[in-house]
Amino acid sequence: MLILGISTSAGQFALVLGENSRVIYDSCHSEPAGGELDDLLLKGLSACGKDIGEITHVIVDTGPGGTSRVRTGVAFANSLAYGLHIPVCPVSSMELSGMDACSRYDMPVVSSVKSIRGNAYVGFYGGQPEDGVKITYGRIEDTVPPMVADLDAFVAVGAHRATIAQLPALKTKTVVDSGMQFGNARILIEKSDLFTGRGLLFPEFALPVTEQTI
């Protein structure tokens, strides 16, 4: 089956196509990178010799990330799934970054995304895919210490890596700076067997991650 993955939370949209957990097209490796989702989709299908009607699932990164970009990407995914009568499968950007960093460092992962008025979205991925990611909202100094209270070491991903490493409440812990801002869109395909089971068919649909939906 042909699976479409859409990443909305990084600096630009990314689109991946895959079969049997193998990526067959990655817009990040095309020239020029970026672009609108409809153009990326048509370009990807053409590059693979595939037809839009062959897509069986749409897996979409629902954020958190840039608000307008995430909402645009999720709306595109919902509309495409509705038009094709196929499931849309929501995946948090923090689940992607957690899986990505955990595979590299083999330890729990704390991800962060900036929000307004000094707040942030903070996600915890413990390393077990079936447990998913736990997301909270608030100030870094208030949300991260209780999240990692039982850990000796963890990996930091996202906008607040240096801030987290310098928190006085964490001075006895090892905080590994992953150097990563976001997860890799290819995981949408490579781990698609974990995501397709959460597919939603209209009238259900994917929702962007916001302070109200976490």
XYZ file of N, CA, C and O in Angstrom:
856
model
N 0.836 -1.191 0.000
C 0.000 0.000 0.000
C 0.874 1.246 0.000
O 1.966 1.254 0.542
N 0.373 2.301 -0.645
C 1.113 3.554 -0.765
C 0.677 4.493 0.355
O -0.505 4.803 0.490
N 1.632 4.937 1.149
C 1.339 5.794 2.296
C 1.973 7.159 2.079
O 3.128 7.269 1.658
N 1.192 8.189 2.375
C 1.661 9.565 2.294
C 1.906 10.090 3.698
O 1.044 9.975 4.575
N 3.076 10.663 3.928
C 3.393 11.303 5.192
C 3.613 12.797 4.983
O 4.281 13.192 4.023
N 3.034 13.611 5.864
C 3.155 15.065 5.759
C 3.713 15.618 7.064
O 3.116 15.443 8.127
N 4.856 16.289 6.988
C 5.452 16.955 8.145
C 5.115 18.440 8.075
O 5.358 19.096 7.063
N 4.553 18.967 9.175
C 4.107 20.358 9.200
C 4.877 21.235 10.172
O 4.740 22.454 10.139
N 5.665 20.645 11.067
C 6.156 21.397 12.232
C 7.566 21.936 12.085
O 8.001 22.743 12.911
N 8.299 21.515 11.066
C 9.659 22.011 10.884
C 9.626 23.355 10.156
O 8.577 23.983 10.029
N 10.755 23.818 9.654
C 10.821 25.129 9.035
C 10.053 25.249 7.745
O 9.724 26.347 7.308
N 9.773 24.134 7.099
C 9.008 24.122 5.857
C 8.273 22.795 5.770
O 8.593 21.849 6.478
N 7.268 22.738 4.904
C 6.555 21.486 4.726
C 7.505 20.428 4.159
O 8.387 20.726 3.357
N 7.297 19.189 4.585
C 8.004 18.058 3.997
C 6.986 16.980 3.703
O 6.041 16.761 4.463
N 7.170 16.301 2.594
C 6.250 15.250 2.165
C 7.047 14.011 1.814
O 8.067 14.089 1.128
N 6.587 12.878 2.323
C 7.247 11.603 2.038
C 6.203 10.602 1.568
O 5.059 10.617 2.016
N 6.608 9.742 0.661
C 5.777 8.648 0.178
C 6.517 7.349 0.436
O 7.757 7.290 0.349
N 5.770 6.308 0.761
C 6.442 5.053 1.048
C 5.559 3.837 0.870
O 4.325 3.933 0.841
N 6.216 2.704 0.777
C 5.558 1.407 0.698
C 6.300 0.433 1.597
O 7.539 0.423 1.625
N 5.548 -0.364 2.351
C 6.154 -1.390 3.209
C 7.226 -0.807 4.129
O 8.313 -1.374 4.276
N 6.924 0.341 4.736
C 7.813 1.030 5.678
C 9.113 1.496 5.035
O 10.085 1.787 5.731
N 9.112 1.616 3.722
C 10.306 2.076 2.995
C 9.975 3.372 2.258
O 8.985 3.456 1.531
N 10.801 4.394 2.452
C 10.595 5.685 1.796
C 10.961 5.566 0.321
O 12.069 5.128 -0.021
N 10.024 5.967 -0.545
C 10.310 5.963 -1.979
C 10.379 7.380 -2.553
O 10.801 7.570 -3.686
N 9.961 8.352 -1.762
C 10.104 9.755 -2.161
C 10.186 10.617 -0.914
O 9.422 10.428 0.038
N 11.112 11.573 -0.915
C 11.306 12.495 0.208
C 11.519 13.878 -0.371
O 12.529 14.136 -1.031
N 10.559 14.790 -0.142
C 10.653 16.124 -0.731
C 11.860 16.897 -0.232
O 12.309 17.835 -0.892
N 12.386 16.531 0.947
C 13.562 17.225 1.482
C 14.800 16.992 0.625
O 15.772 17.738 0.710
N 14.769 15.951 -0.191
C 15.909 15.638 -1.050
C 15.676 16.075 -2.489
O 16.465 15.753 -3.375
N 14.562 16.777 -2.723
C 14.272 17.263 -4.071
C 14.840 18.668 -4.232
O 15.184 19.328 -3.268
N 14.919 19.116 -5.466
C 15.434 20.462 -5.750
C 14.392 21.264 -6.516
O 13.913 20.824 -7.564
N 14.015 22.444 -6.075
C 14.384 23.025 -4.783
C 13.546 22.438 -3.663
O 12.441 21.951 -3.900
N 14.072 22.477 -2.433
C 13.324 21.967 -1.287
C 12.183 22.921 -0.953
O 12.190 24.087 -1.308
N 11.202 22.410 -0.235
C 10.072 23.226 0.187
C 9.016 23.332 -0.891
O 9.045 22.636 -1.904
N 8.047 24.227 -0.685
C 6.977 24.408 -1.643
C 5.626 24.142 -1.014
O 5.518 23.756 0.156
N 4.568 24.361 -1.789
C 3.217 24.112 -1.314
C 2.913 22.622 -1.373
O 3.443 21.890 -2.212
N 2.016 22.188 -0.497
C 1.778 20.747 -0.364
C 1.190 20.126 -1.620
O 1.538 18.991 -1.971
N 0.290 20.828 -2.307
C -0.272 20.232 -3.512
C 0.792 20.027 -4.582
O 0.823 18.989 -5.266
N 1.712 21.001 -4.709
C 2.804 20.854 -5.677
C 3.755 19.737 -5.260
O 4.230 18.956 -6.111
N 4.061 19.662 -3.958
C 4.946 18.600 -3.479
C 4.336 17.221 -3.741
O 5.041 16.282 -4.126
N 3.029 17.103 -3.524
C 2.369 15.818 -3.735
C 2.409 15.408 -5.205
O 2.757 14.261 -5.532
N 2.074 16.326 -6.094
C 2.095 16.010 -7.521
C 3.507 15.655 -7.988
O 3.698 14.707 -8.762
N 4.490 16.393 -7.484
C 5.880 16.108 -7.851
C 6.316 14.743 -7.337
O 6.983 13.973 -8.044
N 5.926 14.429 -6.092
C 6.297 13.143 -5.515
C 5.666 11.973 -6.240
O 6.328 10.965 -6.525
N 4.388 12.083 -6.540
C 3.700 11.008 -7.256
C 4.317 10.793 -8.633
O 4.520 9.650 -9.070
N 4.631 11.892 -9.300
C 5.242 11.791 -10.624
C 6.611 11.127 -10.549
O 6.951 10.261 -11.369
N 7.398 11.503 -9.537
C 8.743 10.935 -9.386
C 8.703 9.436 -9.127
O 9.621 8.704 -9.514
N 7.636 8.975 -8.464
C 7.512 7.550 -8.127
C 6.740 6.756 -9.165
O 6.639 5.527 -9.054
N 6.146 7.454 -10.118
C 5.303 6.771 -11.089
C 4.024 6.247 -10.467
O 3.503 5.199 -10.865
N 3.502 6.982 -9.496
C 2.297 6.564 -8.777
C 1.141 7.509 -9.090
O 1.331 8.637 -9.551
N -0.064 7.030 -8.787
C -1.277 7.820 -8.965
C -1.867 8.143 -7.605
O -1.759 7.343 -6.670
N -2.519 9.294 -7.492
C -3.070 9.709 -6.207
C -4.071 8.700 -5.662
O -4.201 8.519 -4.457
N -4.761 7.992 -6.555
C -5.736 7.009 -6.121
C -5.127 5.778 -5.470
O -5.843 4.972 -4.870
N -3.792 5.632 -5.550
C -3.124 4.487 -4.929
C -2.833 4.723 -3.447
O -2.485 3.787 -2.725
N -2.946 5.961 -2.974
C -2.671 6.262 -1.574
C -3.737 5.626 -0.691
O -4.935 5.776 -0.932
N -3.301 4.891 0.327
C -4.243 4.192 1.216
C -4.377 4.850 2.585
O -5.373 4.645 3.272
N -3.362 5.618 3.010
C -3.389 6.300 4.300
C -2.636 7.621 4.178
O -1.629 7.699 3.462
N -3.107 8.630 4.903
C -2.376 9.889 5.038
C -1.964 10.025 6.505
O -2.813 10.069 7.395
N -0.662 10.047 6.750
C -0.144 10.226 8.107
C 0.351 11.664 8.215
O 1.193 12.099 7.426
N -0.190 12.403 9.179
C 0.138 13.834 9.260
C 0.686 14.188 10.633
O 0.162 13.766 11.658
N 1.746 14.965 10.617
C 2.337 15.562 11.824
C 1.427 16.708 12.249
O 1.267 17.692 11.528
N 0.825 16.582 13.423
C -0.156 17.562 13.896
C 0.441 18.625 14.817
O -0.286 19.359 15.473
N 1.762 18.707 14.877
C 2.406 19.694 15.732
C 2.652 19.149 17.131
O 2.524 17.945 17.357
N 3.043 20.026 18.056
C 3.109 21.478 17.920
C 4.247 21.949 17.033
O 5.234 21.249 16.849
N 4.050 23.158 16.505
C 5.020 23.784 15.620
C 4.501 25.159 15.260
O 3.713 25.735 16.006
N 4.910 25.691 14.114
C 4.386 26.976 13.667
C 2.884 26.884 13.455
O 2.410 26.053 12.673
N 2.122 27.719 14.146
C 0.673 27.553 14.198
C 0.014 27.530 12.823
O -0.764 26.616 12.503
N 0.281 28.521 11.985
C -0.389 28.588 10.689
C 0.034 27.443 9.784
O -0.788 26.872 9.060
N 1.315 27.069 9.832
C 1.801 25.987 8.983
C 1.203 24.648 9.410
O 0.787 23.847 8.575
N 1.143 24.405 10.722
C 0.558 23.151 11.202
C -0.914 23.077 10.809
O -1.387 22.044 10.304
N -1.647 24.153 11.015
C -3.078 24.131 10.686
C -3.307 23.933 9.191
O -4.222 23.218 8.781
N -2.476 24.566 8.383
C -2.589 24.393 6.931
C -2.320 22.952 6.530
O -3.062 22.363 5.740
N -1.260 22.374 7.084
C -0.912 20.994 6.746
C -1.952 19.990 7.201
O -2.282 19.045 6.476
N -2.493 20.186 8.398
C -3.512 19.269 8.914
C -4.794 19.398 8.099
O -5.452 18.392 7.783
N -5.168 20.629 7.727
C -6.351 20.825 6.893
C -6.181 20.151 5.533
O -7.120 19.528 5.009
N -4.984 20.250 4.962
C -4.705 19.596 3.682
C -4.840 18.081 3.818
O -5.457 17.414 2.973
N -4.275 17.527 4.887
C -4.344 16.077 5.106
C -5.781 15.609 5.288
O -6.195 14.591 4.711
N -6.550 16.334 6.084
C -7.949 15.970 6.295
C -8.741 16.027 4.988
O -9.542 15.128 4.691
N -8.527 17.080 4.211
C -9.261 17.248 2.951
C -8.907 16.148 1.955
O -9.784 15.599 1.277
N -7.614 15.830 1.871
C -7.183 14.789 0.938
C -7.759 13.430 1.343
O -8.265 12.682 0.498
N -7.688 13.119 2.642
C -8.233 11.845 3.118
C -9.733 11.756 2.859
O -10.246 10.708 2.447
N -10.436 12.856 3.083
C -11.875 12.887 2.834
C -12.169 12.650 1.350
O -13.044 11.862 0.984
N -11.424 13.341 0.479
C -11.650 13.208 -0.950
C -11.357 11.818 -1.485
O -12.011 11.357 -2.425
N -10.380 11.153 -0.877
C -9.998 9.808 -1.333
C -10.720 8.707 -0.565
O -10.534 7.521 -0.874
N -11.489 9.084 0.456
C -12.207 8.110 1.302
C -11.227 7.140 1.973
O -11.432 5.921 1.985
N -10.163 7.710 2.521
C -9.142 6.909 3.208
C -8.888 7.505 4.594
O -9.256 8.652 4.861
N -8.228 6.750 5.492
C -7.984 7.271 6.849
C -6.886 8.338 6.880
O -5.925 8.281 6.118
N -7.060 9.289 7.790
C -5.998 10.221 8.140
C -5.492 9.820 9.522
O -6.278 9.525 10.420
N -4.172 9.765 9.679
C -3.557 9.223 10.896
C -2.720 10.315 11.562
O -1.664 10.696 11.046
N -3.167 10.851 12.702
C -2.439 11.940 13.361
C -1.248 11.458 14.187
O -1.335 10.452 14.899
N -0.144 12.198 14.090
C 1.080 11.899 14.848
C 1.655 13.215 15.344
O 1.863 14.136 14.556
N 1.924 13.334 16.631
C 2.522 14.554 17.152
C 3.965 14.706 16.674
O 4.703 13.722 16.549
N 4.363 15.949 16.439
C 5.760 16.212 16.085
C 6.695 15.751 17.191
O 7.848 15.369 16.940
N 6.216 15.757 18.438
C 7.057 15.351 19.564
C 7.205 13.834 19.639
O 8.178 13.327 20.203
N 6.246 13.125 19.073
C 6.407 11.680 18.958
C 7.481 11.366 17.916
O 8.328 10.484 18.116
N 7.475 12.113 16.819
C 8.496 11.926 15.791
C 9.887 12.229 16.326
O 10.829 11.453 16.128
N 10.033 13.385 16.999
C 11.356 13.750 17.515
C 11.787 12.801 18.616
O 12.979 12.491 18.752
N 10.827 12.309 19.404
C 11.163 11.344 20.446
C 11.693 10.051 19.864
O 12.717 9.525 20.314
N 10.996 9.538 18.862
C 11.451 8.306 18.213
C 12.821 8.496 17.560
O 13.694 7.619 17.639
N 12.988 9.634 16.916
C 14.239 9.919 16.213
C 15.410 9.974 17.190
O 16.434 9.285 17.026
N 15.282 10.793 18.240
C 16.383 10.960 19.196
C 16.616 9.701 20.016
O 17.760 9.343 20.312
N 15.547 8.996 20.380
C 15.699 7.776 21.171
C 16.447 6.701 20.383
O 17.252 5.956 20.944
N 16.202 6.632 19.077
C 16.896 5.641 18.250
C 18.389 5.931 18.176
O 19.200 5.030 17.991
N 18.768 7.204 18.339
C 20.180 7.588 18.255
C 20.904 7.450 19.596
O 22.080 7.106 19.639
N 20.187 7.739 20.688
C 20.839 7.819 21.996
C 20.381 6.749 22.982
O 20.978 6.609 24.048
N 19.303 6.054 22.658
C 18.787 4.978 23.507
C 18.534 5.450 24.933
O 18.954 4.828 25.899
N 17.845 6.560 25.057
C 17.421 7.058 26.364
C 16.175 7.919 26.179
O 15.843 8.311 25.056
N 15.447 8.199 27.269
C 14.236 9.022 27.155
C 14.533 10.395 26.555
O 15.657 10.894 26.632
N 13.473 11.007 25.986
C 13.635 12.254 25.245
C 12.640 13.303 25.741
O 11.455 13.013 25.934
N 13.138 14.521 25.944
C 12.288 15.673 26.231
C 12.383 16.620 25.041
O 13.474 17.056 24.672
N 11.231 16.925 24.436
C 11.171 17.837 23.295
C 10.471 19.127 23.708
O 9.574 19.106 24.554
N 10.842 20.233 23.084
C 10.198 21.510 23.409
C 9.988 22.337 22.150
O 10.786 22.301 21.217
N 8.881 23.074 22.164
C 8.539 23.994 21.077
C 8.090 25.305 21.701
O 7.265 25.314 22.623
N 8.621 26.411 21.211
C 8.272 27.724 21.760
C 6.800 28.043 21.537
O 6.215 27.685 20.514
N 6.213 28.740 22.496
C 4.867 29.265 22.367
C 4.892 30.734 22.761
O 5.955 31.378 22.731
N 3.779 31.271 23.162
C 3.691 32.704 23.455
C 3.848 32.974 24.954
O 3.678 32.081 25.777
N 4.203 34.218 25.273
C 4.296 34.710 26.653
C 5.197 33.835 27.528
O 4.894 33.558 28.680
N 6.320 33.383 26.962
C 7.298 32.626 27.732
C 6.941 31.176 27.974
O 7.673 30.470 28.681
N 5.850 30.713 27.388
C 5.435 29.332 27.557
C 5.998 28.448 26.452
O 6.527 28.934 25.448
N 5.856 27.149 26.652
C 6.339 26.180 25.670
C 5.490 24.921 25.735
O 4.874 24.605 26.748
N 5.468 24.218 24.613
C 4.964 22.851 24.610
C 6.143 21.951 24.948
O 7.225 22.085 24.367
N 5.959 21.035 25.881
C 7.035 20.133 26.295
C 6.513 18.702 26.219
O 5.454 18.386 26.779
N 7.250 17.864 25.506
C 6.828 16.483 25.342
C 7.833 15.517 25.932
O 9.051 15.749 25.888
N 7.330 14.409 26.472
C 8.193 13.369 27.026
C 7.935 12.062 26.293
O 6.803 11.581 26.227
N 9.002 11.497 25.730
C 8.942 10.198 25.067
C 9.860 9.248 25.828
O 11.069 9.459 25.900
N 9.266 8.202 26.405
C 10.035 7.316 27.271
C 10.751 6.187 26.582
O 11.535 5.476 27.218
N 10.481 5.977 25.291
C 11.184 4.934 24.561
C 10.321 3.763 24.155
O 10.764 2.904 23.390
N 9.083 3.710 24.655
C 8.160 2.637 24.286
C 7.114 3.198 23.330
O 6.264 3.986 23.739
N 7.137 2.811 22.046
C 6.200 3.385 21.077
C 4.742 3.262 21.481
O 3.942 4.162 21.211
N 4.399 2.166 22.151
C 3.000 1.978 22.532
C 2.535 3.001 23.563
O 1.326 3.234 23.722
N 3.479 3.637 24.268
C 3.125 4.644 25.262
C 2.965 6.034 24.659
O 2.466 6.950 25.314
N 3.410 6.197 23.412
C 3.290 7.487 22.755
C 4.110 8.560 23.449
O 5.142 8.283 24.060
N 3.640 9.794 23.367
C 4.324 10.936 23.967
C 3.348 11.683 24.864
O 2.169 11.802 24.547
N 3.846 12.158 25.994
C 3.026 12.950 26.922
C 3.418 14.418 26.759
O 4.587 14.768 26.882
N 2.436 15.282 26.485
C 2.699 16.692 26.202
C 2.063 17.571 27.273
O 0.905 17.369 27.652
N 2.848 18.529 27.761
C 2.333 19.521 28.701
C 2.596 20.919 28.138
O 3.329 21.076 27.149
N 2.022 21.915 28.793
C 2.155 23.293 28.327
C 2.452 24.191 29.524
O 1.801 24.083 30.571
N 3.440 25.052 29.394
C 3.783 25.975 30.481
C 5.213 26.448 30.332
O 5.816 26.349 29.263
N 5.778 26.930 31.414
C 7.160 27.400 31.402
C 8.122 26.229 31.574
O 7.825 25.280 32.302
N 9.256 26.322 30.912
C 10.241 25.237 30.934
C 10.629 24.874 32.360
O 10.692 23.694 32.729
N 10.866 25.875 33.200
C 11.324 25.598 34.560
C 10.243 24.945 35.418
O 10.546 24.320 36.444
N 8.989 25.065 35.000
C 7.893 24.460 35.760
C 7.508 23.080 35.245
O 7.059 22.225 36.012
N 7.686 22.848 33.945
C 7.194 21.607 33.334
C 8.246 20.500 33.263
O 7.914 19.329 33.459
N 9.499 20.854 32.972
C 10.505 19.808 32.738
C 10.940 19.079 34.008
O 10.986 17.843 34.018
N 11.279 19.769 35.121
C 11.765 19.023 36.291
C 10.838 17.915 36.783
O 11.309 16.784 37.010
N 9.531 18.132 36.928
C 8.693 17.016 37.364
C 8.570 15.914 36.319
O 8.382 14.743 36.657
N 8.735 16.274 35.073
C 8.635 15.311 33.979
C 9.781 14.301 34.025
O 9.618 13.132 33.649
N 10.962 14.732 34.488
C 12.149 13.871 34.488
C 12.619 13.546 35.900
O 13.757 13.122 36.098
N 11.751 13.723 36.876
C 12.143 13.563 38.278
C 12.756 12.202 38.568
O 13.667 12.090 39.404
N 12.294 11.161 37.905
C 12.763 9.802 38.191
C 13.909 9.359 37.287
O 14.311 8.198 37.330
N 14.431 10.271 36.473
C 15.483 9.917 35.516
C 16.844 10.426 35.964
O 16.956 11.481 36.586
N 17.886 9.685 35.607
C 19.250 10.152 35.821
C 19.786 10.887 34.598
O 20.671 11.738 34.718
N 19.254 10.528 33.413
C 19.745 11.128 32.171
C 18.635 11.102 31.126
O 17.770 10.230 31.134
N 18.684 12.080 30.226
C 17.727 12.126 29.124
C 18.301 12.983 28.002
O 19.294 13.693 28.182
N 17.669 12.929 26.848
C 18.080 13.695 25.675
C 17.127 14.871 25.497
O 15.912 14.720 25.657
N 17.665 16.023 25.144
C 16.849 17.206 24.881
C 16.805 17.503 23.387
O 17.828 17.483 22.704
N 15.593 17.764 22.895
C 15.363 18.120 21.497
C 14.548 19.410 21.470
O 13.694 19.626 22.331
N 14.802 20.279 20.486
C 13.943 21.440 20.311
C 14.587 22.763 20.665
O 15.808 22.883 20.806
N 13.728 23.759 20.863
C 14.176 25.144 20.977
C 14.833 25.475 22.310
O 15.539 26.477 22.409
N 14.618 24.649 23.335
C 15.073 25.014 24.684
C 16.151 24.063 25.214
O 16.295 23.910 26.422
N 16.917 23.460 24.333
C 17.891 22.454 24.774
C 18.883 23.054 25.777
O 19.140 22.467 26.835
N 19.450 24.204 25.460
C 20.442 24.822 26.358
C 19.797 25.257 27.663
O 20.381 25.086 28.746
N 18.593 25.800 27.583
C 17.884 26.241 28.792
C 17.625 25.066 29.727
O 17.823 25.165 30.951
N 17.189 23.967 29.164
C 16.903 22.774 29.966
C 18.174 22.272 30.650
O 18.176 21.926 31.835
N 19.264 22.242 29.904
C 20.525 21.739 30.457
C 21.022 22.582 31.624
O 21.752 22.090 32.486
N 20.619 23.861 31.665
C 21.110 24.774 32.696
C 20.128 24.968 33.853
O 20.411 25.741 34.771
N 19.023 24.264 33.842
C 18.068 24.426 34.932
C 18.682 23.975 36.261
O 19.180 22.856 36.364
N 18.655 24.810 37.292
C 19.228 24.417 38.593
C 18.619 23.136 39.145
O 19.315 22.340 39.780
N 17.349 22.923 38.884
C 16.672 21.737 39.409
C 17.177 20.444 38.775
O 16.921 19.354 39.300
N 17.925 20.563 37.679
C 18.411 19.374 36.975
C 19.922 19.214 37.073
O 20.514 18.431 36.328
N 20.571 19.925 37.974
C 22.031 19.939 38.027
C 22.641 18.585 38.349
O 23.810 18.340 38.056
N 21.858 17.676 38.951
C 22.396 16.347 39.270
C 22.133 15.341 38.151
O 22.531 14.181 38.264
N 21.482 15.779 37.083
C 21.126 14.872 35.993
C 22.004 15.119 34.771
O 22.563 16.209 34.598
N 22.122 14.116 33.934
C 22.840 14.253 32.674
C 21.847 14.604 31.585
O 20.916 13.843 31.312
N 22.036 15.779 30.988
C 21.168 16.233 29.906
C 21.982 16.237 28.615
O 22.948 16.994 28.484
N 21.617 15.398 27.677
C 22.340 15.275 26.406
C 21.682 16.184 25.377
O 20.482 16.068 25.101
N 22.452 17.107 24.818
C 21.951 17.990 23.768
C 22.027 17.239 22.448
O 23.101 16.954 21.932
N 20.863 16.939 21.882
C 20.813 16.168 20.635
C 21.251 16.975 19.424
O 21.588 16.407 18.377
N 21.215 18.319 19.565
C 21.480 19.159 18.403
C 20.313 19.198 17.430
O 20.401 19.834 16.377
N 19.218 18.544 17.787
C 18.056 18.436 16.905
C 16.996 19.464 17.284
O 16.741 19.688 18.459
N 16.385 20.051 16.263
C 15.258 20.950 16.485
C 13.927 20.204 16.333
O 12.992 20.415 17.088
N 13.868 19.318 15.334
C 12.663 18.550 15.051
C 13.053 17.120 14.672
O 14.218 16.832 14.411
N 12.066 16.242 14.612
C 12.294 14.879 14.147
C 12.333 14.807 12.630
O 12.009 15.769 11.932
N 12.716 13.657 12.122
C 12.855 13.435 10.687
C 11.528 12.963 10.103
O 10.917 12.012 10.600
N 11.071 13.619 9.028
C 9.798 13.267 8.401
C 9.774 11.817 7.911
O 8.700 11.210 7.811
N 10.928 11.239 7.621
C 10.981 9.873 7.100
C 10.409 8.862 8.090
O 9.969 7.781 7.702
N 10.404 9.209 9.374
C 9.858 8.313 10.383
C 8.369 8.077 10.159
O 7.832 7.028 10.516
N 7.676 9.044 9.548
C 6.259 8.861 9.233
C 6.038 7.617 8.379
O 5.004 6.952 8.502
N 7.007 7.327 7.527
C 6.929 6.132 6.683
C 7.603 4.938 7.347
O 7.045 3.833 7.394
N 8.797 5.145 7.871
C 9.568 4.029 8.421
C 8.879 3.375 9.612
O 9.071 2.183 9.875
N 8.089 4.147 10.362
C 7.332 3.618 11.498
C 5.827 3.612 11.216
O 5.011 3.612 12.128
N 5.469 3.584 9.946
C 4.056 3.713 9.579
C 3.185 2.606 10.148
O 1.994 2.809 10.392
N 3.769 1.442 10.399
C 2.974 0.358 10.979
C 2.467 0.721 12.371
O 1.455 0.168 12.826
N 3.138 1.652 13.049
C 2.689 2.107 14.373
C 1.565 3.135 14.268
O 0.821 3.343 15.227
N 1.472 3.812 13.121
C 0.566 4.950 12.988
C -0.727 4.638 12.241
O -1.744 5.286 12.493
N -0.691 3.694 11.324
C -1.876 3.455 10.497
C -3.049 2.914 11.318
O -4.208 3.112 10.941
N -2.757 2.273 12.443
C -3.833 1.743 13.273
C -4.652 2.810 13.967
O -5.728 2.512 14.500
N -4.172 4.054 13.969
C -4.912 5.148 14.617
C -5.670 5.992 13.587
O -6.067 7.119 13.859
N -5.877 5.419 12.406
C -6.529 6.154 11.328
C -7.944 6.590 11.664
O -8.691 5.884 12.344
N -8.299 7.772 11.167
C -9.623 8.350 11.378
C -10.318 8.519 10.036
O -9.725 9.015 9.080
N -11.576 8.104 9.975
C -12.383 8.288 8.778
C -13.462 9.330 9.059
O -14.057 9.346 10.139
N -13.714 10.194 8.075
C -14.734 11.214 8.236
C -16.053 10.562 8.680
O -16.404 9.501 8.175
N -16.757 11.135 9.693
C -16.659 12.514 10.191
C -15.589 12.765 11.253
O -15.515 13.869 11.784
N -14.775 11.770 11.602
C -13.630 12.040 12.471
C -12.498 12.609 11.632
O -12.380 12.316 10.435
N -11.648 13.413 12.248
C -10.553 14.030 11.503
C -9.435 14.415 12.470
O -9.634 14.463 13.689
N -8.243 14.665 11.901
C -7.085 15.037 12.713
C -7.214 16.478 13.190
O -7.764 17.341 12.498
N -6.706 16.733 14.403
C -6.721 18.074 14.986
C -5.294 18.519 15.275
O -4.474 17.736 15.751
N -4.970 19.797 15.010
C -3.649 20.299 15.386
C -3.464 20.256 16.886
O -4.424 20.409 17.660
N -2.234 20.036 17.343
C -1.926 20.094 18.773
C -1.922 21.561 19.198
O -1.194 22.387 18.652
N -2.774 21.875 20.159
C -2.836 23.228 20.722
C -2.920 23.099 22.242
O -3.062 21.991 22.775
N -2.883 24.238 22.913
C -3.023 24.222 24.367
C -4.355 23.586 24.780
O -4.452 22.960 25.829
N -5.366 23.732 23.934
C -6.690 23.213 24.257
C -6.845 21.718 23.968
O -7.699 21.054 24.559
N -6.042 21.167 23.041
C -6.247 19.778 22.630
C -5.305 18.790 23.308
O -5.499 17.587 23.175
N -4.275 19.277 24.022
C -3.351 18.326 24.654
C -3.993 17.743 25.925
O -4.873 18.327 26.513
